[in-house]
Coordinates of C-alpha atoms and ligand atoms in Angstrom, one line a residue:
X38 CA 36.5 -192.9 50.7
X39 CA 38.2 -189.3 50.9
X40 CA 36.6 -186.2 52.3
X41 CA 38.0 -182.4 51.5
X42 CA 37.1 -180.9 54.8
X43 CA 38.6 -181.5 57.9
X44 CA 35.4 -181.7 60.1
X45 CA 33.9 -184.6 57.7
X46 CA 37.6 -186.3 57.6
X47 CA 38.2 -186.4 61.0
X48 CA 35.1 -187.9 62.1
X49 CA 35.5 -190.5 59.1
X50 CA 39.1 -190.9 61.2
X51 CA 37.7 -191.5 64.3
X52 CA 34.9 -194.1 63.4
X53 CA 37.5 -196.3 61.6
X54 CA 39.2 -196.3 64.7
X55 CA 36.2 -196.5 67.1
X56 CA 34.6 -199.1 65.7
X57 CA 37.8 -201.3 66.5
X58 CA 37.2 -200.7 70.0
X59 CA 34.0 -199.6 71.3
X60 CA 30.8 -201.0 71.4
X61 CA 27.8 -200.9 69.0
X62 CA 26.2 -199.0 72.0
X63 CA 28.9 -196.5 72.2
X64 CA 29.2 -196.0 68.8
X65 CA 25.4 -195.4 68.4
X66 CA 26.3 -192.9 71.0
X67 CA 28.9 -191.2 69.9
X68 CA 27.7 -190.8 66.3
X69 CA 23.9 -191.0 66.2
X70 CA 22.4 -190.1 69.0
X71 CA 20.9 -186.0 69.8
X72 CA 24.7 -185.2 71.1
X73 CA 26.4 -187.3 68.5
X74 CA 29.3 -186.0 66.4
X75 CA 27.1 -186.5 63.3
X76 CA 24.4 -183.9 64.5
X77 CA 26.8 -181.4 65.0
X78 CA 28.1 -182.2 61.3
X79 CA 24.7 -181.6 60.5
X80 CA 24.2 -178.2 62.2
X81 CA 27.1 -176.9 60.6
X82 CA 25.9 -177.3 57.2
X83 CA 23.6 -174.1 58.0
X84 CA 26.9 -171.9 58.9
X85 CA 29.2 -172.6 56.3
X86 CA 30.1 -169.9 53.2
X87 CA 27.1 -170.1 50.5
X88 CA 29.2 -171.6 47.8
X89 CA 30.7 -174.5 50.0
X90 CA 27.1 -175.2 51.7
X91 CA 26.4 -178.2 49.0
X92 CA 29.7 -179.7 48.8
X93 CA 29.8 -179.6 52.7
X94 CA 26.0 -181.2 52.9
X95 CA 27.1 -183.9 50.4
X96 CA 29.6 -185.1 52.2
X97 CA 28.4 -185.4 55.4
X98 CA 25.5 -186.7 54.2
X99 CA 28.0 -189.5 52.6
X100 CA 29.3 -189.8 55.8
X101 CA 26.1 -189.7 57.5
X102 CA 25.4 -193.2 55.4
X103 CA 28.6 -195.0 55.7
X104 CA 28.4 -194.8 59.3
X105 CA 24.7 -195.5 59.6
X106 CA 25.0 -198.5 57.4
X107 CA 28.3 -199.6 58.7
X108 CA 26.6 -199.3 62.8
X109 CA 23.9 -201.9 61.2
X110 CA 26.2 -204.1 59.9
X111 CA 27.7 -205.0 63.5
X112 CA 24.1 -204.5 64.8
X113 CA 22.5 -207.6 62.8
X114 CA 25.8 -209.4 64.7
X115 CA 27.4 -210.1 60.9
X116 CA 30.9 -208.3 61.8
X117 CA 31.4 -210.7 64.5
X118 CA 35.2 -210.4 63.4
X119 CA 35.1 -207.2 65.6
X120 CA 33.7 -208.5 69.0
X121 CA 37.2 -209.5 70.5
X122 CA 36.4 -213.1 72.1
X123 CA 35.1 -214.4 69.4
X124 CA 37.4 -216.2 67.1
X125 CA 37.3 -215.3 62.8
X126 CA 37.4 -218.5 61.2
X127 CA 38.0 -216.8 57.7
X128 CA 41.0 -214.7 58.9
X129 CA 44.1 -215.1 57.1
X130 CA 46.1 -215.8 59.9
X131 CA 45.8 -217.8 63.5
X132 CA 44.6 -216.2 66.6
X133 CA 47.3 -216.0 68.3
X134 CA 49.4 -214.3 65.2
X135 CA 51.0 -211.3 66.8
X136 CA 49.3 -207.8 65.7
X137 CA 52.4 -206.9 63.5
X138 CA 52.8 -210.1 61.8
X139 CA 49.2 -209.9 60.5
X140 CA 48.6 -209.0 56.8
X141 CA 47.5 -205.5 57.0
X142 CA 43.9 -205.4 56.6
X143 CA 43.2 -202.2 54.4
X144 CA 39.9 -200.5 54.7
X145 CA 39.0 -203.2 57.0
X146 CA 35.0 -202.9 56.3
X147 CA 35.0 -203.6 53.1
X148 CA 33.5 -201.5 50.3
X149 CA 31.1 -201.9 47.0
X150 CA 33.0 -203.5 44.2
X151 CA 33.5 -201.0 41.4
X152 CA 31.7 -202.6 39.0
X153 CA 28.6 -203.2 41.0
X154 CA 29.1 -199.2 42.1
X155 CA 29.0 -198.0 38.3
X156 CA 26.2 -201.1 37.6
X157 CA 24.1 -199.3 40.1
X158 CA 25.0 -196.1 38.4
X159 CA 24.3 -196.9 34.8
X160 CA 21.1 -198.8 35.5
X161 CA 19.6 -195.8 37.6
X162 CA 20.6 -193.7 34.4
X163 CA 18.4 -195.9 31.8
X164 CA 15.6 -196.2 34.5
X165 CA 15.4 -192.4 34.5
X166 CA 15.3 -192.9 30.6
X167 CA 12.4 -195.2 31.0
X168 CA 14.1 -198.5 30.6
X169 CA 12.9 -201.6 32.2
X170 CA 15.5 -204.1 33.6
X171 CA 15.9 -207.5 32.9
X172 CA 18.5 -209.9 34.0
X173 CA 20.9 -212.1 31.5
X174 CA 21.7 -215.7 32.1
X175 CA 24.7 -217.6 33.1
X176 CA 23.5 -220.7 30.7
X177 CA 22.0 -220.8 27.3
X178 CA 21.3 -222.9 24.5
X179 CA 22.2 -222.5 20.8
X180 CA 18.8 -221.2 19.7
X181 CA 18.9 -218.0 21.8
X182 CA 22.8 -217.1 21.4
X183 CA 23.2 -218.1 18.3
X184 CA 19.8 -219.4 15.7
X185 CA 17.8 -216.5 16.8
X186 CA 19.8 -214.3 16.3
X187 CA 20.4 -214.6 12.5
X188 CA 23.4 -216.9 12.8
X189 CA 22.4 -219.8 11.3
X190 CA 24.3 -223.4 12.1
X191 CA 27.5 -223.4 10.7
X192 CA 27.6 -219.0 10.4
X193 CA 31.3 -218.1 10.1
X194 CA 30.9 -215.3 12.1
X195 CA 30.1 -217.6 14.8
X196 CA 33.6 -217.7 15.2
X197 CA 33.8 -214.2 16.7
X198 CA 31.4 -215.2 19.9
X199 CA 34.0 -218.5 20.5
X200 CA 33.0 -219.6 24.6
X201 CA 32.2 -222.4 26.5
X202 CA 30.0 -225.5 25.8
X203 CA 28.8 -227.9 27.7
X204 CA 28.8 -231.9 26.9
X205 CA 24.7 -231.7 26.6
X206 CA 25.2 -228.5 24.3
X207 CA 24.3 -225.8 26.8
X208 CA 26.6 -222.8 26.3
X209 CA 28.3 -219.8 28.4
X210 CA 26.4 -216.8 26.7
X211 CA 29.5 -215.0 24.6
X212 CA 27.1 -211.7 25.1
X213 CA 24.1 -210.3 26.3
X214 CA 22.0 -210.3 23.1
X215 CA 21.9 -213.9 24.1
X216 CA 18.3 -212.5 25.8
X217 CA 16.7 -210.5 22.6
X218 CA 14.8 -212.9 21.4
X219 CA 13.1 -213.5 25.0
X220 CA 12.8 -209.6 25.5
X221 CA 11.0 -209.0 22.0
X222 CA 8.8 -212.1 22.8
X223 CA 7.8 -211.1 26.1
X224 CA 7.6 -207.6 26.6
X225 CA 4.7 -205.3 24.6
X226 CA 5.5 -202.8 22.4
X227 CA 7.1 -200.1 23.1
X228 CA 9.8 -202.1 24.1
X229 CA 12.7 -200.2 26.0
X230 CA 14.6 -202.7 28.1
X231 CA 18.6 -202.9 29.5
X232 CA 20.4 -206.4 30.2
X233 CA 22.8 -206.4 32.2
X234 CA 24.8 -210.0 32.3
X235 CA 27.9 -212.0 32.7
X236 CA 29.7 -213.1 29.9
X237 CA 32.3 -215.5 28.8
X238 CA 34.3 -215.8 25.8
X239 CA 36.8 -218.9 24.9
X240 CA 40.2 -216.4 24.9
X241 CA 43.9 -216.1 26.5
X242 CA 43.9 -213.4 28.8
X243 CA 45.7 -209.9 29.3
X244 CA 45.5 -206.3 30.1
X245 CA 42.2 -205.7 28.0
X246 CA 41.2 -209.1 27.7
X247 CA 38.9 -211.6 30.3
X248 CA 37.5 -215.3 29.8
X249 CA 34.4 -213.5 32.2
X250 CA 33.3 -209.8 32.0
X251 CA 30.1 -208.0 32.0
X252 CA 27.7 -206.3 29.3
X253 CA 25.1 -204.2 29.1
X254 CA 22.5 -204.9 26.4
X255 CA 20.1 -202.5 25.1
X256 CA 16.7 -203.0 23.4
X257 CA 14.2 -200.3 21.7
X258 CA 11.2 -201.2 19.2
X259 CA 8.6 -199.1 18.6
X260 CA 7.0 -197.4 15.5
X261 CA 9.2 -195.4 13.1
X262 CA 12.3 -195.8 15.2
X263 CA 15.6 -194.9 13.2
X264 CA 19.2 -195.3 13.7
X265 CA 18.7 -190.9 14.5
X266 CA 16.5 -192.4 17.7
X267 CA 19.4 -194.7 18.3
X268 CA 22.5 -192.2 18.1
X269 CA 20.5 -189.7 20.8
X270 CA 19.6 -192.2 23.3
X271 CA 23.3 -193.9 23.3
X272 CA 24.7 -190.7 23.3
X273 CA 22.9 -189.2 26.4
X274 CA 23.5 -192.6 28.5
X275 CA 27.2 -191.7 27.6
X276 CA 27.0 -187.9 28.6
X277 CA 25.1 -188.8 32.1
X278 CA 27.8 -191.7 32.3
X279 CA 30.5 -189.4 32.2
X280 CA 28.7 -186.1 33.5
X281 CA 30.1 -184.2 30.0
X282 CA 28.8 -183.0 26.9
X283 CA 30.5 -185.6 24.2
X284 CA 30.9 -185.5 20.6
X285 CA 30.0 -188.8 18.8
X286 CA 31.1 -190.3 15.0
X287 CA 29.9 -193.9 13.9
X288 CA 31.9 -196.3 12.4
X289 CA 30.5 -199.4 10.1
X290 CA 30.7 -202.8 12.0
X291 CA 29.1 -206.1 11.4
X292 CA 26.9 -208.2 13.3
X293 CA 24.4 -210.7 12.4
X294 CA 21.6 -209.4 14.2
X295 CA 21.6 -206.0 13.4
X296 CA 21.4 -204.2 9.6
X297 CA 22.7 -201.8 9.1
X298 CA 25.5 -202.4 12.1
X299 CA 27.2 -199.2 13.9
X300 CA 30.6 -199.1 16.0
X301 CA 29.5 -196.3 18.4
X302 CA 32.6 -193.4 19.1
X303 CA 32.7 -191.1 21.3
X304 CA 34.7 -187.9 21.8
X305 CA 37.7 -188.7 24.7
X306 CA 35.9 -187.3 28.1
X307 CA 39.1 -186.4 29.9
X308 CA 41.1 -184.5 26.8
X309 CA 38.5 -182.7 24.9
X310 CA 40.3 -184.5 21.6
X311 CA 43.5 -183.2 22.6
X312 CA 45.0 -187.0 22.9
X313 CA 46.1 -188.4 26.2
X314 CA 46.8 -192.2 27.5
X315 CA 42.9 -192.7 27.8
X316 CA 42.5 -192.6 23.9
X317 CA 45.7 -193.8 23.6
X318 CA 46.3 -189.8 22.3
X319 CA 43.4 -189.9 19.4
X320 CA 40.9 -188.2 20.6
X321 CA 38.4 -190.8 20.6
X322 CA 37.2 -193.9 22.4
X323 CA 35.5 -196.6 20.4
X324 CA 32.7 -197.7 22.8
X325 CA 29.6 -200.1 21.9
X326 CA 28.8 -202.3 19.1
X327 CA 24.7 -200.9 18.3
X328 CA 22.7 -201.1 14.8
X329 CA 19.4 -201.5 13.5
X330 CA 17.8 -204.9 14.7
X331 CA 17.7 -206.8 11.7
X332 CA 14.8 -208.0 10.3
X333 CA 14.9 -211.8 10.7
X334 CA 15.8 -210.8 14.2
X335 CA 12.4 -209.0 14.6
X336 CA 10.1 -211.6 12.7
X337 CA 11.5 -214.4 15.0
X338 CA 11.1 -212.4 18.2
X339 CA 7.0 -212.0 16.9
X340 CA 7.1 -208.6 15.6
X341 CA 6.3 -207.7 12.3
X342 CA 9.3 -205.6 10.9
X343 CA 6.6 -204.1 8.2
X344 CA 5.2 -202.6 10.8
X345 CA 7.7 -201.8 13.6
X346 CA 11.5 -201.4 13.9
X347 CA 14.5 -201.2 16.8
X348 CA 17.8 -200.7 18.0
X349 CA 19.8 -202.4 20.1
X350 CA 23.8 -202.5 22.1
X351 CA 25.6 -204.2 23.7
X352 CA 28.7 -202.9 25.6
X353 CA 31.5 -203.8 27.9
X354 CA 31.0 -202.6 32.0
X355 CA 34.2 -203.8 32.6
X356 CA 35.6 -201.4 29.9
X357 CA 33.7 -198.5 30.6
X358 CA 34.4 -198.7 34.6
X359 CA 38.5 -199.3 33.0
X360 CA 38.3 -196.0 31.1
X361 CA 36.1 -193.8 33.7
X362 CA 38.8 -195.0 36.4
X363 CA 41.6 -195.0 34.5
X364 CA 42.4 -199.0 35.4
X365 CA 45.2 -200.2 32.5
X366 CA 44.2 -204.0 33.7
X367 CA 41.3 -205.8 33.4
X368 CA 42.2 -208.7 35.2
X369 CA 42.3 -206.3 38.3
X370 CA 38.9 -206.3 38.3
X371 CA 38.2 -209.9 39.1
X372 CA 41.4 -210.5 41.4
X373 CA 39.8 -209.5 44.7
X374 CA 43.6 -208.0 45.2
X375 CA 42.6 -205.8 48.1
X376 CA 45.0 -203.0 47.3
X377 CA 43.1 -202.4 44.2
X378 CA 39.6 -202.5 45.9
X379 CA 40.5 -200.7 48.5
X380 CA 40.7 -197.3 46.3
X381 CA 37.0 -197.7 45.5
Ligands
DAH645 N1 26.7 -208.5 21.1 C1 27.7 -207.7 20.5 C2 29.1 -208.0 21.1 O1 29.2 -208.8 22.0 C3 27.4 -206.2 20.8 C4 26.2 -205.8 20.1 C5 26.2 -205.2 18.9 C6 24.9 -205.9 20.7 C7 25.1 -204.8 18.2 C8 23.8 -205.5 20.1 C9 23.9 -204.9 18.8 O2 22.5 -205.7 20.6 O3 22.7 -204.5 18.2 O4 30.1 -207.6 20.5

């Protein structure tokens, strides 16, 4: 967490040292009683210049939060790790390890993980958009990954969604549109729903490449939608994603489930188009697989696709908190390397 005032970042200082030593009671003091250090934060909102009054208020209001929530935290008694008699059977080291021999604990509070951070972020986004949310699955069966989805048994393309199978032939979803069929059956239309899930996918790993990551699915029937309806809604997720205007192109792709099939590309967010080590200097970030939901798709969900049609995506989280972060490594994301999470 960084502040760009010194008030707000001294006080931020001071807890993270406070809370090491005093009390809960002193520290409710201290900060969050009448006198406390956080109402005179408060009060000073009022006096600063006009145009630095809303940064100021923000982030003493972030401050505000991280302090209230931290102070409830030790108040349910779950930070025991901090009242000093008591011994921390999880720490990585024995009691009596002398201070400077103990692995440096970093932000020693711990922080949100930055995929559950943007998760939260991208989720408000489509909520505001109207979206309902529904959870994926850890576990499916061939029907719903596979048969429903226009890939009959023994589909080539199968191939491209390789993962994990059980011996009774259950299966580690290879994507989120493991759940369409379920949405279209169970929601009325106008369906407009995002799925977020953990996937899995039978591959060696490296710098861009997991066995488990995250996807977002999206899913939009009504009457008279086109793949117009589809560009604008993908496109303003991405522009409230990245908080910028963004120019998009669409590129053919294939997938079973969707006719005709879109690659969705976006204009780089941090060069403009002028190339940098984002795009890998093109301009351009290819970002979602997305296309018209086919019509076998449709009819086996229960919807007539004489009557109605859809769009739906599916992207990476892991690759969209990778490029909004700048993170060259995806495997950083799952290591719990404290280094790494600390920056968040
Ligand atoms: N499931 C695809 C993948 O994992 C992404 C995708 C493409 C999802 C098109 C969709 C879609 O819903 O319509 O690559």
């Amino acid at each position: 967490m960084k502040f760009s005032y010194k008030e707000t970042t001294k006080t931020f200082e001071e807890f993270n040292q406070d809370i090491n030593s005093l009390s809960v009671a002193e520290l409710k003091k201290k900060y969050l009683s009448k006198k406390g250090n956080l109402k005179d934060l408060l009060k000073k909102i009022g006096k600063q210049k006009n145009e630095e009054k809303a940064q100021f208020g923000k982030e003493v209001n972030i401050l505000k939060n991280f302090i209230q929530e931290k102070i409830n935290i030790l108040n349910s008694g779950l930070n025991t790790k901090f009242s000093t008699n008591q011994i921390d059977v999880t720490a990585p080291f024995e009691k009596n390890t002398p201070e400077d021999d103990k692995p440096r604990l970093l932000n020693n509070l711990g922080s949100t993980h930055p995929l559950t951070q943007e998760l939260e972020n991208i989720l408000k986004i489509f909520q505001k958009m109207g979206f309902e949310i529904e959870e994926s699955r850890q576990i499916d069966d061939d029907y719903n990954m596979f048969q429903s989805l226009n890939f009959p048994i023994g589909h080539p393309a199968r191939d491209n969604w390789d993962t994990f199978w059980t011996k009774e032939k259950f299966v580690l979803p290879a994507h989120t549109s493991t759940m369409q069929n379920r949405i279209l059956k169970k929601y009325e239309i106008p369906i407009r729903v995002v799925i977020p899930g953990r996937c899995f996918r039978n591959e060696a790993t490296d710098a861009s490449h997991e066995h488990t990551f995250y996807q977002i699915e999206g899913v939009y029937v009504d009457k008279d939608i086109s793949m117009s309806h589809m560009f604008a809604t993908i496109k303003a997720y991405l522009e409230a994603f990245f908080e910028t205007k963004l120019d998009i192109k669409i590129q053919p792709s294939y997938f079973p489930f969707t006719e005709p099939d879109a690659e969705f590309v976006i204009s780089c967010p941090f060069c403009e188009k002028k190339g940098c080590s984002i795009c890998k200097y093109t301009g351009w970030i290819e970002i979602m697989g997305c296309g018209m939901i086919h019509p076998h798709v449709l009819k086996e969900g229960g919807i007539d696709p004489k009557k109605y049609s859809g769009f739906a995506w599916g992207f990476g989280l892991d690759r969209l908190v990778m490029i909004k972060n700048g993170i060259d490594d995806i495997r950083k994301l799952h290591s719990g390397e404290l280094e790494f999470l600390d920056q968040f």
